[in-house]
PDB file of C-alpha atoms in Angstrom:
ATOM      1  CA  ALA A   1       5.528 -15.688   5.264  1.00 75.00           C
ATOM      2  CA  GLN A   2       2.925 -13.375   6.865  1.00 85.00           C
ATOM      3  CA  THR A   3      -0.590 -13.260   5.445  1.00 92.00           C
ATOM      4  CA  VAL A   4      -3.448 -10.826   5.970  1.00 96.00           C
ATOM      5  CA  THR A   5      -7.143 -11.819   5.443  1.00 96.00           C
ATOM      6  CA  GLN A   6     -10.109  -9.472   5.236  1.00 96.00           C
ATOM      7  CA  SER A   7     -13.154 -11.779   5.348  1.00 95.00           C
ATOM      8  CA  GLN A   8     -15.733  -9.134   4.468  1.00 96.00           C
ATOM      9  CA  PRO A   9     -15.554  -8.262   0.655  1.00 94.00           C
ATOM     10  CA  GLU A  10     -18.338  -5.541   1.072  1.00 96.00           C
ATOM     11  CA  MET A  11     -19.925  -3.746   3.873  1.00 97.00           C
ATOM     12  CA  SER A  12     -22.524  -1.171   4.109  1.00 97.00           C
ATOM     13  CA  VAL A  13     -23.484   1.451   6.797  1.00 97.00           C
ATOM     14  CA  GLN A  14     -26.143   4.194   7.448  1.00 97.00           C
ATOM     15  CA  GLU A  15     -24.682   7.730   7.594  1.00 97.00           C
ATOM     16  CA  ALA A  16     -23.999   8.629  11.312  1.00 97.00           C
ATOM     17  CA  GLU A  17     -23.805   4.920  12.443  1.00 97.00           C
ATOM     18  CA  THR A  18     -20.936   2.883  13.320  1.00 98.00           C
ATOM     19  CA  VAL A  19     -19.405   0.101  11.377  1.00 98.00           C
ATOM     20  CA  THR A  20     -16.577  -2.432  12.107  1.00 98.00           C
ATOM     21  CA  LEU A  21     -14.205  -3.886   9.433  1.00 98.00           C
ATOM     22  CA  SER A  22     -12.411  -7.136  10.247  1.00 98.00           C
ATOM     23  CA  CYS A  23      -8.839  -8.120   9.678  1.00 98.00           C
ATOM     24  CA  THR A  24      -6.775 -11.071  10.886  1.00 97.00           C
ATOM     25  CA  TYR A  25      -3.192 -11.876  10.205  1.00 97.00           C
ATOM     26  CA  ASP A  26      -0.787 -14.626  10.519  1.00 95.00           C
ATOM     27  CA  THR A  27       2.833 -14.141  11.816  1.00 92.00           C
ATOM     28  CA  SER A  28       5.491 -15.832  13.910  1.00 90.00           C
ATOM     29  CA  GLU A  29       6.885 -12.593  14.838  1.00 88.00           C
ATOM     30  CA  SER A  30       6.357 -10.865  18.209  1.00 87.00           C
ATOM     31  CA  ASP A  31       6.955  -7.205  17.113  1.00 87.00           C
ATOM     32  CA  TYR A  32       5.416  -5.801  13.892  1.00 91.00           C
ATOM     33  CA  TYR A  33       3.139  -2.885  12.809  1.00 91.00           C
ATOM     34  CA  LEU A  34      -0.417  -2.952  11.481  1.00 95.00           C
ATOM     35  CA  PHE A  35      -2.120  -0.235   9.313  1.00 95.00           C
ATOM     36  CA  TRP A  36      -5.455   0.436   7.778  1.00 97.00           C
ATOM     37  CA  TYR A  37      -5.228   2.246   4.512  1.00 96.00           C
ATOM     38  CA  LYS A  38      -8.193   3.795   2.579  1.00 96.00           C
ATOM     39  CA  GLN A  39      -8.552   3.876  -1.058  1.00 92.00           C
ATOM     40  CA  PRO A  40     -11.461   6.211  -2.363  1.00 92.00           C
ATOM     41  CA  PRO A  41     -12.616   6.195  -6.002  1.00 87.00           C
ATOM     42  CA  SER A  42      -9.650   8.499  -6.853  1.00 84.00           C
ATOM     43  CA  ARG A  43      -7.616   5.221  -6.077  1.00 83.00           C
ATOM     44  CA  GLN A  44      -5.091   7.222  -3.784  1.00 86.00           C
ATOM     45  CA  MET A  45      -3.744   5.085  -0.925  1.00 90.00           C
ATOM     46  CA  ILE A  46      -4.325   7.175   2.291  1.00 92.00           C
ATOM     47  CA  LEU A  47      -3.159   5.983   5.784  1.00 93.00           C
ATOM     48  CA  VAL A  48      -6.151   6.027   8.254  1.00 96.00           C
ATOM     49  CA  ILE A  49      -4.481   4.614  11.354  1.00 95.00           C
ATOM     50  CA  ARG A  50      -1.494   2.522  12.608  1.00 93.00           C
ATOM     51  CA  GLN A  51      -0.855   0.203  15.605  1.00 94.00           C
ATOM     52  CA  GLU A  52       2.495  -0.791  16.907  1.00 91.00           C
ATOM     53  CA  ALA A  53       2.146  -4.540  18.305  1.00 91.00           C
ATOM     54  CA  TYR A  54       4.132  -3.857  21.546  1.00 89.00           C
ATOM     55  CA  LYS A  55       1.598  -1.379  22.489  1.00 89.00           C
ATOM     56  CA  GLN A  56      -1.506  -2.678  24.397  1.00 85.00           C
ATOM     57  CA  GLN A  57      -3.319   0.554  24.002  1.00 92.00           C
ATOM     58  CA  ASN A  58      -5.643   0.576  21.010  1.00 95.00           C
ATOM     59  CA  ALA A  59      -4.834   3.482  18.628  1.00 94.00           C
ATOM     60  CA  THR A  60      -7.401   6.122  17.828  1.00 95.00           C
ATOM     61  CA  GLU A  61      -7.479   8.777  15.288  1.00 94.00           C
ATOM     62  CA  ASN A  62     -10.677  10.927  15.564  1.00 95.00           C
ATOM     63  CA  ARG A  63     -13.587   8.796  14.424  1.00 97.00           C
ATOM     64  CA  PHE A  64     -11.360   5.750  13.588  1.00 97.00           C
ATOM     65  CA  SER A  65     -10.205   3.332  16.180  1.00 97.00           C
ATOM     66  CA  VAL A  66      -9.022  -0.086  16.145  1.00 97.00           C
ATOM     67  CA  ASN A  67      -9.600  -3.084  18.366  1.00 97.00           C
ATOM     68  CA  PHE A  68      -6.124  -4.838  18.362  1.00 96.00           C
ATOM     69  CA  GLN A  69      -6.354  -8.338  19.814  1.00 95.00           C
ATOM     70  CA  LYS A  70      -2.579  -9.774  19.758  1.00 94.00           C
ATOM     71  CA  ALA A  71      -3.096 -13.269  20.952  1.00 94.00           C
ATOM     72  CA  ALA A  72      -6.031 -13.671  18.406  1.00 95.00           C
ATOM     73  CA  LYS A  73      -4.081 -12.023  15.792  1.00 96.00           C
ATOM     74  CA  SER A  74      -6.983  -9.749  14.969  1.00 97.00           C
ATOM     75  CA  PHE A  75      -7.054  -5.881  14.025  1.00 97.00           C
ATOM     76  CA  SER A  76     -10.586  -4.663  13.352  1.00 98.00           C
ATOM     77  CA  LEU A  77     -11.168  -0.985  12.374  1.00 98.00           C
ATOM     78  CA  LYS A  78     -14.296   0.805  13.901  1.00 98.00           C
ATOM     79  CA  ILE A  79     -15.569   3.774  12.027  1.00 98.00           C
ATOM     80  CA  SER A  80     -17.849   6.022  14.286  1.00 97.00           C
ATOM     81  CA  ASP A  81     -20.374   8.514  12.986  1.00 97.00           C
ATOM     82  CA  SER A  82     -19.851   7.333   9.509  1.00 97.00           C
ATOM     83  CA  GLN A  83     -19.809  10.009   6.740  1.00 97.00           C
ATOM     84  CA  LEU A  84     -20.520   9.908   2.977  1.00 96.00           C
ATOM     85  CA  GLY A  85     -16.726  10.549   2.452  1.00 95.00           C
ATOM     86  CA  ASP A  86     -15.767   7.385   4.386  1.00 97.00           C
ATOM     87  CA  ALA A  87     -17.072   5.337   1.287  1.00 97.00           C
ATOM     88  CA  ALA A  88     -13.970   3.644  -0.067  1.00 96.00           C
ATOM     89  CA  MET A  89     -11.986   0.490  -0.144  1.00 95.00           C
ATOM     90  CA  TYR A  90     -10.372  -0.290   3.069  1.00 97.00           C
ATOM     91  CA  PHE A  91      -7.054  -2.324   3.249  1.00 96.00           C
ATOM     92  CA  CYS A  92      -5.426  -3.970   6.211  1.00 97.00           C
ATOM     93  CA  ALA A  93      -1.710  -4.228   5.975  1.00 95.00           C
ATOM     94  CA  TYR A  94       1.048  -5.737   8.058  1.00 94.00           C
ATOM     95  CA  ARG A  95       4.800  -5.056   8.308  1.00 91.00           C
ATOM     96  CA  ASN A  96       7.524  -6.608  10.328  1.00 86.00           C
ATOM     97  CA  SER A  97       9.533  -4.432  12.675  1.00 80.00           C
ATOM     98  CA  GLY A  98      13.284  -3.698  12.426  1.00 67.00           C
ATOM     99  CA  GLY A  99      15.671  -5.659  10.243  1.00 63.00           C
ATOM    100  CA  SER A 100      15.156  -5.491   6.619  1.00 61.00           C
ATOM    101  CA  ASN A 101      11.567  -6.715   6.864  1.00 59.00           C
ATOM    102  CA  TYR A 102      10.037  -3.290   5.555  1.00 81.00           C
ATOM    103  CA  LYS A 103       7.629  -4.546   2.830  1.00 88.00           C
ATOM    104  CA  LEU A 104       3.866  -4.117   3.437  1.00 92.00           C
ATOM    105  CA  THR A 105       1.564  -7.179   3.127  1.00 93.00           C
ATOM    106  CA  PHE A 106      -1.969  -6.204   2.271  1.00 95.00           C
ATOM    107  CA  GLY A 107      -5.190  -7.879   2.673  1.00 95.00           C
ATOM    108  CA  LYS A 108      -7.535  -7.967  -0.408  1.00 93.00           C
ATOM    109  CA  GLY A 109      -9.684  -5.203   0.881  1.00 94.00           C
ATOM    110  CA  THR A 110     -13.234  -4.423   2.031  1.00 96.00           C
ATOM    111  CA  LEU A 111     -15.396  -2.247   0.073  1.00 96.00           C
ATOM    112  CA  LEU A 112     -17.478   0.228   2.425  1.00 97.00           C
ATOM    113  CA  THR A 113     -20.680   1.806   1.179  1.00 97.00           C
ATOM    114  CA  VAL A 114     -22.214   4.525   3.201  1.00 97.00           C
ATOM    115  CA  ASN A 115     -25.821   5.091   2.651  1.00 96.00           C
ATOM    116  CA  PRO A 116     -27.352   8.537   3.320  1.00 94.00           C
TER     117      PRO A 116
ATOM    118  CA  ASN B   1       5.259  19.543   1.767  1.00 53.00           C
ATOM    119  CA  ALA B   2       4.444  17.841  -1.294  1.00 71.00           C
ATOM    120  CA  GLY B   3       3.423  14.373  -1.176  1.00 88.00           C
ATOM    121  CA  VAL B   4       4.771  11.461  -3.300  1.00 93.00           C
ATOM    122  CA  MET B   5       4.425  12.262  -6.993  1.00 94.00           C
ATOM    123  CA  GLN B   6       3.912   9.702  -9.765  1.00 96.00           C
ATOM    124  CA  ASN B   7       3.464  10.507 -13.462  1.00 95.00           C
ATOM    125  CA  PRO B   8       1.985   9.689 -15.708  1.00 96.00           C
ATOM    126  CA  ARG B   9      -1.409   8.951 -14.010  1.00 95.00           C
ATOM    127  CA  HIS B  10      -2.677   7.095 -16.729  1.00 96.00           C
ATOM    128  CA  LEU B  11      -0.397   5.179 -19.515  1.00 97.00           C
ATOM    129  CA  VAL B  12      -1.783   3.255 -22.468  1.00 98.00           C
ATOM    130  CA  ARG B  13       0.666   0.952 -24.335  1.00 97.00           C
ATOM    131  CA  ARG B  14       0.387  -1.530 -27.008  1.00 97.00           C
ATOM    132  CA  ARG B  15       1.709  -5.164 -26.499  1.00 97.00           C
ATOM    133  CA  GLY B  16       5.399  -5.145 -27.167  1.00 97.00           C
ATOM    134  CA  GLN B  17       6.093  -1.542 -26.214  1.00 98.00           C
ATOM    135  CA  GLU B  18       8.000  -0.257 -23.229  1.00 98.00           C
ATOM    136  CA  ALA B  19       6.369   1.568 -20.244  1.00 98.00           C
ATOM    137  CA  ARG B  20       8.162   3.809 -17.872  1.00 98.00           C
ATOM    138  CA  LEU B  21       6.466   4.874 -14.678  1.00 98.00           C
ATOM    139  CA  ARG B  22       8.143   7.764 -12.430  1.00 98.00           C
ATOM    140  CA  CYS B  23       8.080   8.330  -8.825  1.00 97.00           C
ATOM    141  CA  SER B  24       9.242  11.148  -6.848  1.00 96.00           C
ATOM    142  CA  PRO B  25       9.319  10.662  -3.090  1.00 93.00           C
ATOM    143  CA  MET B  26       8.272  12.902  -0.393  1.00 90.00           C
ATOM    144  CA  LYS B  27      10.962  15.653   0.549  1.00 87.00           C
ATOM    145  CA  GLY B  28      13.411  14.182   2.925  1.00 83.00           C
ATOM    146  CA  HIS B  29      12.527  10.614   1.979  1.00 87.00           C
ATOM    147  CA  SER B  30      15.282   8.465   0.634  1.00 86.00           C
ATOM    148  CA  HIS B  31      13.432   5.188   0.616  1.00 89.00           C
ATOM    149  CA  VAL B  32      11.161   4.075  -2.404  1.00 93.00           C
ATOM    150  CA  TYR B  33       8.774   1.044  -2.675  1.00 95.00           C
ATOM    151  CA  TRP B  34       6.957  -0.009  -5.640  1.00 97.00           C
ATOM    152  CA  TYR B  35       3.588  -2.037  -5.447  1.00 97.00           C
ATOM    153  CA  ARG B  36       1.422  -3.570  -8.038  1.00 97.00           C
ATOM    154  CA  GLN B  37      -2.475  -3.719  -7.678  1.00 93.00           C
ATOM    155  CA  LEU B  38      -4.296  -6.003  -9.976  1.00 90.00           C
ATOM    156  CA  PRO B  39      -8.040  -5.755 -10.420  1.00 83.00           C
ATOM    157  CA  GLU B  40      -9.976  -6.823  -7.281  1.00 78.00           C
ATOM    158  CA  GLU B  41      -6.745  -7.416  -5.412  1.00 82.00           C
ATOM    159  CA  GLY B  42      -4.770  -5.931  -2.674  1.00 85.00           C
ATOM    160  CA  LEU B  43      -1.356  -4.249  -3.283  1.00 93.00           C
ATOM    161  CA  LYS B  44       1.608  -6.594  -3.791  1.00 95.00           C
ATOM    162  CA  PHE B  45       5.199  -5.630  -2.870  1.00 95.00           C
ATOM    163  CA  MET B  46       7.502  -5.559  -5.942  1.00 96.00           C
ATOM    164  CA  VAL B  47      10.817  -3.686  -5.077  1.00 96.00           C
ATOM    165  CA  TYR B  48      12.355  -1.525  -2.657  1.00 93.00           C
ATOM    166  CA  LEU B  49      15.163   0.946  -3.372  1.00 93.00           C
ATOM    167  CA  GLN B  50      17.266   3.460  -1.800  1.00 90.00           C
ATOM    168  CA  LYS B  51      19.395   6.104  -3.766  1.00 87.00           C
ATOM    169  CA  GLU B  52      21.460   4.201  -6.303  1.00 88.00           C
ATOM    170  CA  ASN B  53      20.752   0.880  -4.750  1.00 91.00           C
ATOM    171  CA  ILE B  54      18.131  -1.867  -5.037  1.00 93.00           C
ATOM    172  CA  ILE B  55      17.680  -3.275  -1.571  1.00 90.00           C
ATOM    173  CA  ASP B  56      14.945  -5.930  -2.223  1.00 91.00           C
ATOM    174  CA  GLU B  57      13.452  -6.952  -5.684  1.00 93.00           C
ATOM    175  CA  SER B  58      11.990 -10.201  -4.509  1.00 91.00           C
ATOM    176  CA  GLY B  59       8.518  -9.197  -5.590  1.00 93.00           C
ATOM    177  CA  MET B  60       9.497  -8.225  -9.084  1.00 94.00           C
ATOM    178  CA  PRO B  61       9.013 -10.569 -12.142  1.00 93.00           C
ATOM    179  CA  LYS B  62      12.532 -11.859 -13.184  1.00 90.00           C
ATOM    180  CA  GLU B  63      12.028 -10.697 -16.857  1.00 94.00           C
ATOM    181  CA  ARG B  64      11.043  -7.664 -18.446  1.00 97.00           C
ATOM    182  CA  PHE B  65      10.776  -5.625 -15.247  1.00 97.00           C
ATOM    183  CA  SER B  66      13.563  -3.307 -13.814  1.00 97.00           C
ATOM    184  CA  ALA B  67      13.741  -0.383 -11.411  1.00 97.00           C
ATOM    185  CA  GLU B  68      16.162   2.265 -10.512  1.00 96.00           C
ATOM    186  CA  PHE B  69      16.550   5.193  -8.077  1.00 95.00           C
ATOM    187  CA  PRO B  70      19.429   7.409  -9.227  1.00 92.00           C
ATOM    188  CA  LYS B  71      21.336   9.851  -7.290  1.00 89.00           C
ATOM    189  CA  GLU B  72      19.425  12.788  -8.916  1.00 90.00           C
ATOM    190  CA  GLY B  73      15.806  12.573 -10.333  1.00 92.00           C
ATOM    191  CA  PRO B  74      12.755  10.193  -9.671  1.00 95.00           C
ATOM    192  CA  SER B  75      12.738   6.571  -9.130  1.00 97.00           C
ATOM    193  CA  ILE B  76      11.795   4.664 -12.455  1.00 98.00           C
ATOM    194  CA  LEU B  77       9.946   1.420 -12.872  1.00 98.00           C
ATOM    195  CA  ARG B  78      10.499   0.147 -16.365  1.00 98.00           C
ATOM    196  CA  ILE B  79       8.529  -2.572 -18.124  1.00 98.00           C
ATOM    197  CA  GLN B  80       9.856  -3.808 -21.399  1.00 97.00           C
ATOM    198  CA  GLN B  81       7.726  -5.594 -24.086  1.00 97.00           C
ATOM    199  CA  VAL B  82       4.556  -5.122 -22.174  1.00 97.00           C
ATOM    200  CA  VAL B  83       1.790  -7.864 -22.233  1.00 96.00           C
ATOM    201  CA  ARG B  84      -1.984  -7.640 -21.379  1.00 95.00           C
ATOM    202  CA  GLY B  85      -1.297  -9.208 -17.938  1.00 94.00           C
ATOM    203  CA  ASP B  86       0.835  -6.243 -16.885  1.00 96.00           C
ATOM    204  CA  SER B  87      -2.321  -4.050 -16.961  1.00 96.00           C
ATOM    205  CA  ALA B  88      -2.770  -2.778 -13.307  1.00 96.00           C
ATOM    206  CA  ALA B  89      -2.202   0.207 -11.154  1.00 95.00           C
ATOM    207  CA  TYR B  90       1.405   0.779 -10.048  1.00 97.00           C
ATOM    208  CA  PHE B  91       1.749   2.620  -6.634  1.00 96.00           C
ATOM    209  CA  CYS B  92       4.921   4.094  -5.416  1.00 96.00           C
ATOM    210  CA  ALA B  93       5.479   4.712  -1.662  1.00 94.00           C
ATOM    211  CA  SER B  94       8.194   6.511   0.226  1.00 92.00           C
ATOM    212  CA  SER B  95       9.680   6.684   3.860  1.00 87.00           C
ATOM    213  CA  PRO B  96      12.290   8.502   5.547  1.00 81.00           C
ATOM    214  CA  SER B  97      14.400   5.470   6.648  1.00 68.00           C
ATOM    215  CA  TRP B  98      14.139   1.696   6.779  1.00 57.00           C
ATOM    216  CA  GLY B  99      13.240   1.511  10.398  1.00 55.00           C
ATOM    217  CA  GLY B 100      10.195  -0.428  11.330  1.00 51.00           C
ATOM    218  CA  ALA B 101       8.492   2.521  12.736  1.00 57.00           C
ATOM    219  CA  ASP B 102       8.361   4.474   9.616  1.00 71.00           C
ATOM    220  CA  THR B 103       5.157   4.734   7.633  1.00 82.00           C
ATOM    221  CA  GLN B 104       5.193   4.386   3.985  1.00 88.00           C
ATOM    222  CA  TYR B 105       3.312   7.223   2.180  1.00 90.00           C
ATOM    223  CA  PHE B 106       1.798   6.448  -1.081  1.00 93.00           C
ATOM    224  CA  GLY B 107       1.533   8.260  -4.329  1.00 93.00           C
ATOM    225  CA  PRO B 108      -1.632   8.501  -6.436  1.00 92.00           C
ATOM    226  CA  GLY B 109      -0.623   5.506  -8.670  1.00 94.00           C
ATOM    227  CA  THR B 110      -0.133   4.948 -12.401  1.00 96.00           C
ATOM    228  CA  ARG B 111      -2.837   3.005 -14.133  1.00 95.00           C
ATOM    229  CA  LEU B 112      -1.240   1.145 -16.801  1.00 97.00           C
ATOM    230  CA  THR B 113      -3.434  -0.266 -19.738  1.00 97.00           C
ATOM    231  CA  VAL B 114      -1.983  -2.640 -22.151  1.00 97.00           C
ATOM    232  CA  LEU B 115      -3.867  -3.099 -25.584  1.00 95.00           C
TER     233      LEU B 115
END
């Protein structure tokens, strides 16, 4: 079974600075998808970014980018120019590709605080 | 295009009562997933449904829990004879197909409190 580990229960960053959230996963599959979801105090789950394992290029969405290291099974999220609205719980998630393996496996989350 | 809708947002039940949680997927989405989030935990998969079919319920407790996604209307997660341990946030997600490239979009969740 796949597992997702987020080793940082909490992180903090100064407004306008850069922060990196860590995520590692364990799988025997070669093709899969990785996601970062954001959960603000409203508890809504918001997709931040996703990465297909077959793509070598790291995904980027505006101020959010990932460092995907397939051999190391690492998938970190970098937030540049942090804003107060980035404060939230961030979850890393894994999903197999194809077949019937559609369920998302989540890590326990990292609580990000942004200091003004 | 409206997002995934869930209601109620908050539900309070006494032990032994029934809880019904509703989920309307995004327009054009025919696949629904239910996840449960216990306090201080990540989301855990419960069940995956398509219209009129349960595809995978491997994450759902064997007793008291059931789910359906009828041809018409929302998906329903039903918890009978609730206990305090059922208190959690229940999230519904939808996607347009089962293909691995499809992203799951989440609703705002229903927070169930069992007194």
